[in-house]
mmCIF file of C-alpha atoms in Angstrom:
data_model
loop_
_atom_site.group_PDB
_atom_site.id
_atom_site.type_symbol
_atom_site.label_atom_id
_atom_site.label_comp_id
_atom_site.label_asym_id
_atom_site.label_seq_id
_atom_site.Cartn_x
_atom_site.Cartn_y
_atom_site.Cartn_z
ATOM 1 C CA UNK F 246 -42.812 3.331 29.871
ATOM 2 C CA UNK F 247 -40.124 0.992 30.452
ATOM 3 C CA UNK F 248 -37.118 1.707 33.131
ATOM 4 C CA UNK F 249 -34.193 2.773 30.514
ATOM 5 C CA UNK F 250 -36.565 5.815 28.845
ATOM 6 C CA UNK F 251 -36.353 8.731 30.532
ATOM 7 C CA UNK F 252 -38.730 11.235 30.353
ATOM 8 C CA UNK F 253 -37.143 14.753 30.529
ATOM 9 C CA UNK F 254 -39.209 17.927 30.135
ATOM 10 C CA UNK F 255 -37.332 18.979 26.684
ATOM 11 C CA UNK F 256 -38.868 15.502 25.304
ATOM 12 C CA UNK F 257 -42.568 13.926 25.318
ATOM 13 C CA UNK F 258 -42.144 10.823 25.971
ATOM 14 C CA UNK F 259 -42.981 9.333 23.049
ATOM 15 C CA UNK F 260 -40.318 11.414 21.291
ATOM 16 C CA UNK F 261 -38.012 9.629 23.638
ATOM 17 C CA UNK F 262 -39.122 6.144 22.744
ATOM 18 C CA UNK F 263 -39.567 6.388 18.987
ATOM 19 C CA UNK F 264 -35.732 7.895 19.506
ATOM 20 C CA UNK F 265 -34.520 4.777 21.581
ATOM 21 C CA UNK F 266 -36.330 2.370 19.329
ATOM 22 C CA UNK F 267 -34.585 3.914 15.873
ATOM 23 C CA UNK F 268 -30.685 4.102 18.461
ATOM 24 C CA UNK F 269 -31.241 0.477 19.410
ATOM 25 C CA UNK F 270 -32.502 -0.292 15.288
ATOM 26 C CA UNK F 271 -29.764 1.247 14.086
ATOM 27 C CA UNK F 272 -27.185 -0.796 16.628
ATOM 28 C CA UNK F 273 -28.511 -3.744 15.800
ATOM 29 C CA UNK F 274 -28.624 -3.397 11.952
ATOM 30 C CA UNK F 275 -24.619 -2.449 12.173
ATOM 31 C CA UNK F 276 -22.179 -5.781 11.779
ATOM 32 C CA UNK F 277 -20.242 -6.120 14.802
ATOM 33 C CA UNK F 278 -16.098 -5.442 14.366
ATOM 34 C CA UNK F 279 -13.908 -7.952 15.828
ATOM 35 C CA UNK F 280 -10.597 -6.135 16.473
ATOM 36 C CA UNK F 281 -8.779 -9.447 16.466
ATOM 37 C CA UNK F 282 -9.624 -10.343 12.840
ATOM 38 C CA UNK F 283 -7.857 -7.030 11.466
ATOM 39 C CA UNK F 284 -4.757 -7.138 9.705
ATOM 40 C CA UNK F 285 -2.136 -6.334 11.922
ATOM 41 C CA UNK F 286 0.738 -5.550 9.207
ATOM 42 C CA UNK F 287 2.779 -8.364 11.060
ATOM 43 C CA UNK F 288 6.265 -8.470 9.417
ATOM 44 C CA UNK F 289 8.060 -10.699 7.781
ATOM 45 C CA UNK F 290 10.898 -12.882 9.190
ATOM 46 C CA UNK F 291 13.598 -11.087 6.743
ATOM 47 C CA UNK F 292 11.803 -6.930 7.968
ATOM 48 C CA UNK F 293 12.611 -8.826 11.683
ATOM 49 C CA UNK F 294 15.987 -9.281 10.495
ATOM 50 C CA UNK F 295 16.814 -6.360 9.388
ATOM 51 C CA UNK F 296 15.119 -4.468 12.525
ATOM 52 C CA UNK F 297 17.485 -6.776 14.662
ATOM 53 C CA UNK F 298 20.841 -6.413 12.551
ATOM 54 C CA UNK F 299 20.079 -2.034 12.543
ATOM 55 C CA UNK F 300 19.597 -2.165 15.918
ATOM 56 C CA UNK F 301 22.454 -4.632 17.044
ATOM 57 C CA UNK F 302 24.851 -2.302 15.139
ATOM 58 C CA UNK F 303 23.732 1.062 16.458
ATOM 59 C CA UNK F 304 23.200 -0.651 20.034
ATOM 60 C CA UNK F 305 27.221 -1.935 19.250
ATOM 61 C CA UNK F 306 28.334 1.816 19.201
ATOM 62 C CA UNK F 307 28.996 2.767 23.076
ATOM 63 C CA UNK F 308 27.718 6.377 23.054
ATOM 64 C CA UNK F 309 26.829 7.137 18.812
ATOM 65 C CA UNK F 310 27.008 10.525 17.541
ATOM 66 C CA UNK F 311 23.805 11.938 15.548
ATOM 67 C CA UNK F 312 25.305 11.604 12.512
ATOM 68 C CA UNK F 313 26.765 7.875 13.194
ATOM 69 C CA UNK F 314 23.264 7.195 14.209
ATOM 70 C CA UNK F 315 21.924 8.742 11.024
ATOM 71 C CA UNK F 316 24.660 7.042 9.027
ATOM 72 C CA UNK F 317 23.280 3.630 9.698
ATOM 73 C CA UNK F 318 19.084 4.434 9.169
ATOM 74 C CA UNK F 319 20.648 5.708 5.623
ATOM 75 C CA UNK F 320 22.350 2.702 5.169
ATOM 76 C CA UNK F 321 19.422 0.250 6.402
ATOM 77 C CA UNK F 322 16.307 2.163 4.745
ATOM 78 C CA UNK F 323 17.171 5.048 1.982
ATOM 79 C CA UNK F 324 16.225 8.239 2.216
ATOM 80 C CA UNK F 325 12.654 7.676 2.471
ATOM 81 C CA UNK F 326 13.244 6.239 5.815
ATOM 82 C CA UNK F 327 11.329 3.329 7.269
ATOM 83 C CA UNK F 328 7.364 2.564 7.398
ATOM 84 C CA UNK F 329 5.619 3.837 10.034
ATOM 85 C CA UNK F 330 5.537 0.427 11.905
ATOM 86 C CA UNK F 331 8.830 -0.673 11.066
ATOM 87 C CA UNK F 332 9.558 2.568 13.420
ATOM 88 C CA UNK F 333 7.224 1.544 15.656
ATOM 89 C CA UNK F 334 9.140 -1.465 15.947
ATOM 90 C CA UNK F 335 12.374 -0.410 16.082
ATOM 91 C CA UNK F 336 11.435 2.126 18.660
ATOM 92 C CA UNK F 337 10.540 -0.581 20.932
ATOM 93 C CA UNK F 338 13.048 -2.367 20.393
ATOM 94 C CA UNK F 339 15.155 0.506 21.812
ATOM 95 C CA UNK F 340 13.180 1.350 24.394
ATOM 96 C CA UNK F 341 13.212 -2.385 25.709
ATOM 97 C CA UNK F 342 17.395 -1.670 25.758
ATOM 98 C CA UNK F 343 16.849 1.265 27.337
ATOM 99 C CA UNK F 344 18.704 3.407 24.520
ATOM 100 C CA UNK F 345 16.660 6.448 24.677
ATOM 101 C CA UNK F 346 19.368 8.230 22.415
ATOM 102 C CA UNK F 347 19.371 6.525 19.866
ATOM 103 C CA UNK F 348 15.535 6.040 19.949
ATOM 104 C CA UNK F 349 15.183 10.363 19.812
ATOM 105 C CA UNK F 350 17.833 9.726 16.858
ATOM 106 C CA UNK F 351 15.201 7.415 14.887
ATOM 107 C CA UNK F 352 13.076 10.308 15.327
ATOM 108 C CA UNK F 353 15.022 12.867 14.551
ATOM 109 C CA UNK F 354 15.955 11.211 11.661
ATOM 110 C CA UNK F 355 12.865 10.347 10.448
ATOM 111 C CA UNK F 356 11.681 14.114 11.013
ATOM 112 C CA UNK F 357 14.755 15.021 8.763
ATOM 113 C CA UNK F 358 13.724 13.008 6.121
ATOM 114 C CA UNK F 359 10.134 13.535 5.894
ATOM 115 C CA UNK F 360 8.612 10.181 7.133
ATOM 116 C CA UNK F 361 5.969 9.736 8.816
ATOM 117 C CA UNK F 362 6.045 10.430 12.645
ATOM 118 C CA UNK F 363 2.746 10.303 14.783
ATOM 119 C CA UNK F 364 2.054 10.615 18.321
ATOM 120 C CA UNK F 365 2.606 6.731 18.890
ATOM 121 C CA UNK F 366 6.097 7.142 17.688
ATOM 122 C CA UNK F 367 6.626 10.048 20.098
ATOM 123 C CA UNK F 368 4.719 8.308 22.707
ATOM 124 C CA UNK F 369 7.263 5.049 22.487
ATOM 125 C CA UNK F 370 10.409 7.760 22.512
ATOM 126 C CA UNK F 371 8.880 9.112 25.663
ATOM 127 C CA UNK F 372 8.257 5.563 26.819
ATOM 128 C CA UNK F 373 12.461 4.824 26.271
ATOM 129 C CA UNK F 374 13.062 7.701 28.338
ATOM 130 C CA UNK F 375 10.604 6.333 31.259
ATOM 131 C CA UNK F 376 12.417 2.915 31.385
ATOM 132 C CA UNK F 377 16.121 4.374 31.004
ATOM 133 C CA UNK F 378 14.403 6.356 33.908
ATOM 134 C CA UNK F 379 16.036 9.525 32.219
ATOM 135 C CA UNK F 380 12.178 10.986 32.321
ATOM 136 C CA UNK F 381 13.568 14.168 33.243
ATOM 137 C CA UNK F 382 15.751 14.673 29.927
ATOM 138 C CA UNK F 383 12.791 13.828 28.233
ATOM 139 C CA UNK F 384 11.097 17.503 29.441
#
């Protein structure tokens, strides 16, 4: 037998082959993924814009209320609140200004209005806490 079978006692060994041989068949037969071909969802120059100008504005306001906060995600994106990267985005954004506030506020918001919020979105408002090192509010 060759070196990578191994021969247990639940298995005769030729069990143990024939099951390699149809793993490594069925490897080979599948077409490889390249992760750097997949569509990313990049945005556009104008979505890059208008994640700038909603942050400058909220980032303007020296310590914003919920509601003030709220008042300008209304304003920028509708009720139905933005896409889920668009947040992702926007989150970063914060959380590379250290604004961990108003980053809990996007969530909160979104939460509010139904949109979608998944554990990378909470993992990036956890993420503005850790470099406003305010880690502790964030318990």
């Amino acid at each position: 037998l060759p070196d990578f079978v191994s021969v247990s006692p639940w298995h005769s060994p030729r069990s143990t082959v024939q099951t390699d041989l149809a793993l490594s068949t069925k490897l080979t037969s599948c077409r490889a993924v390249d992760a750097r071909n997949w569509p990313r969802g990049d945005s556009t120059e104008q979505e890059e814009q208008a994640e700038t100008e909603v942050v400058g504005r909220l980032l303007s306001m020296s310590a914003p209320q919920l509601t003030e906060i709220y008042s300008v995600f209304d304003g920028a994106f509708g009720e139905q609140g933005p896409g889920s990267r668009t947040a992702g985005r926007l989150l970063t954004m914060l959380a590379k200004r250290k604004r961990p506030d108003i980053a809990e506020g996007l969530v909160r918001w979104m939460n509010a209005r139904s949109a979608e919020v998944n554990l990378h979105h909470y993992n990036m408002l956890l993420s503005a806490y850790a470099k406003a090192s305010k880690w502790v509010d964030a318990i």
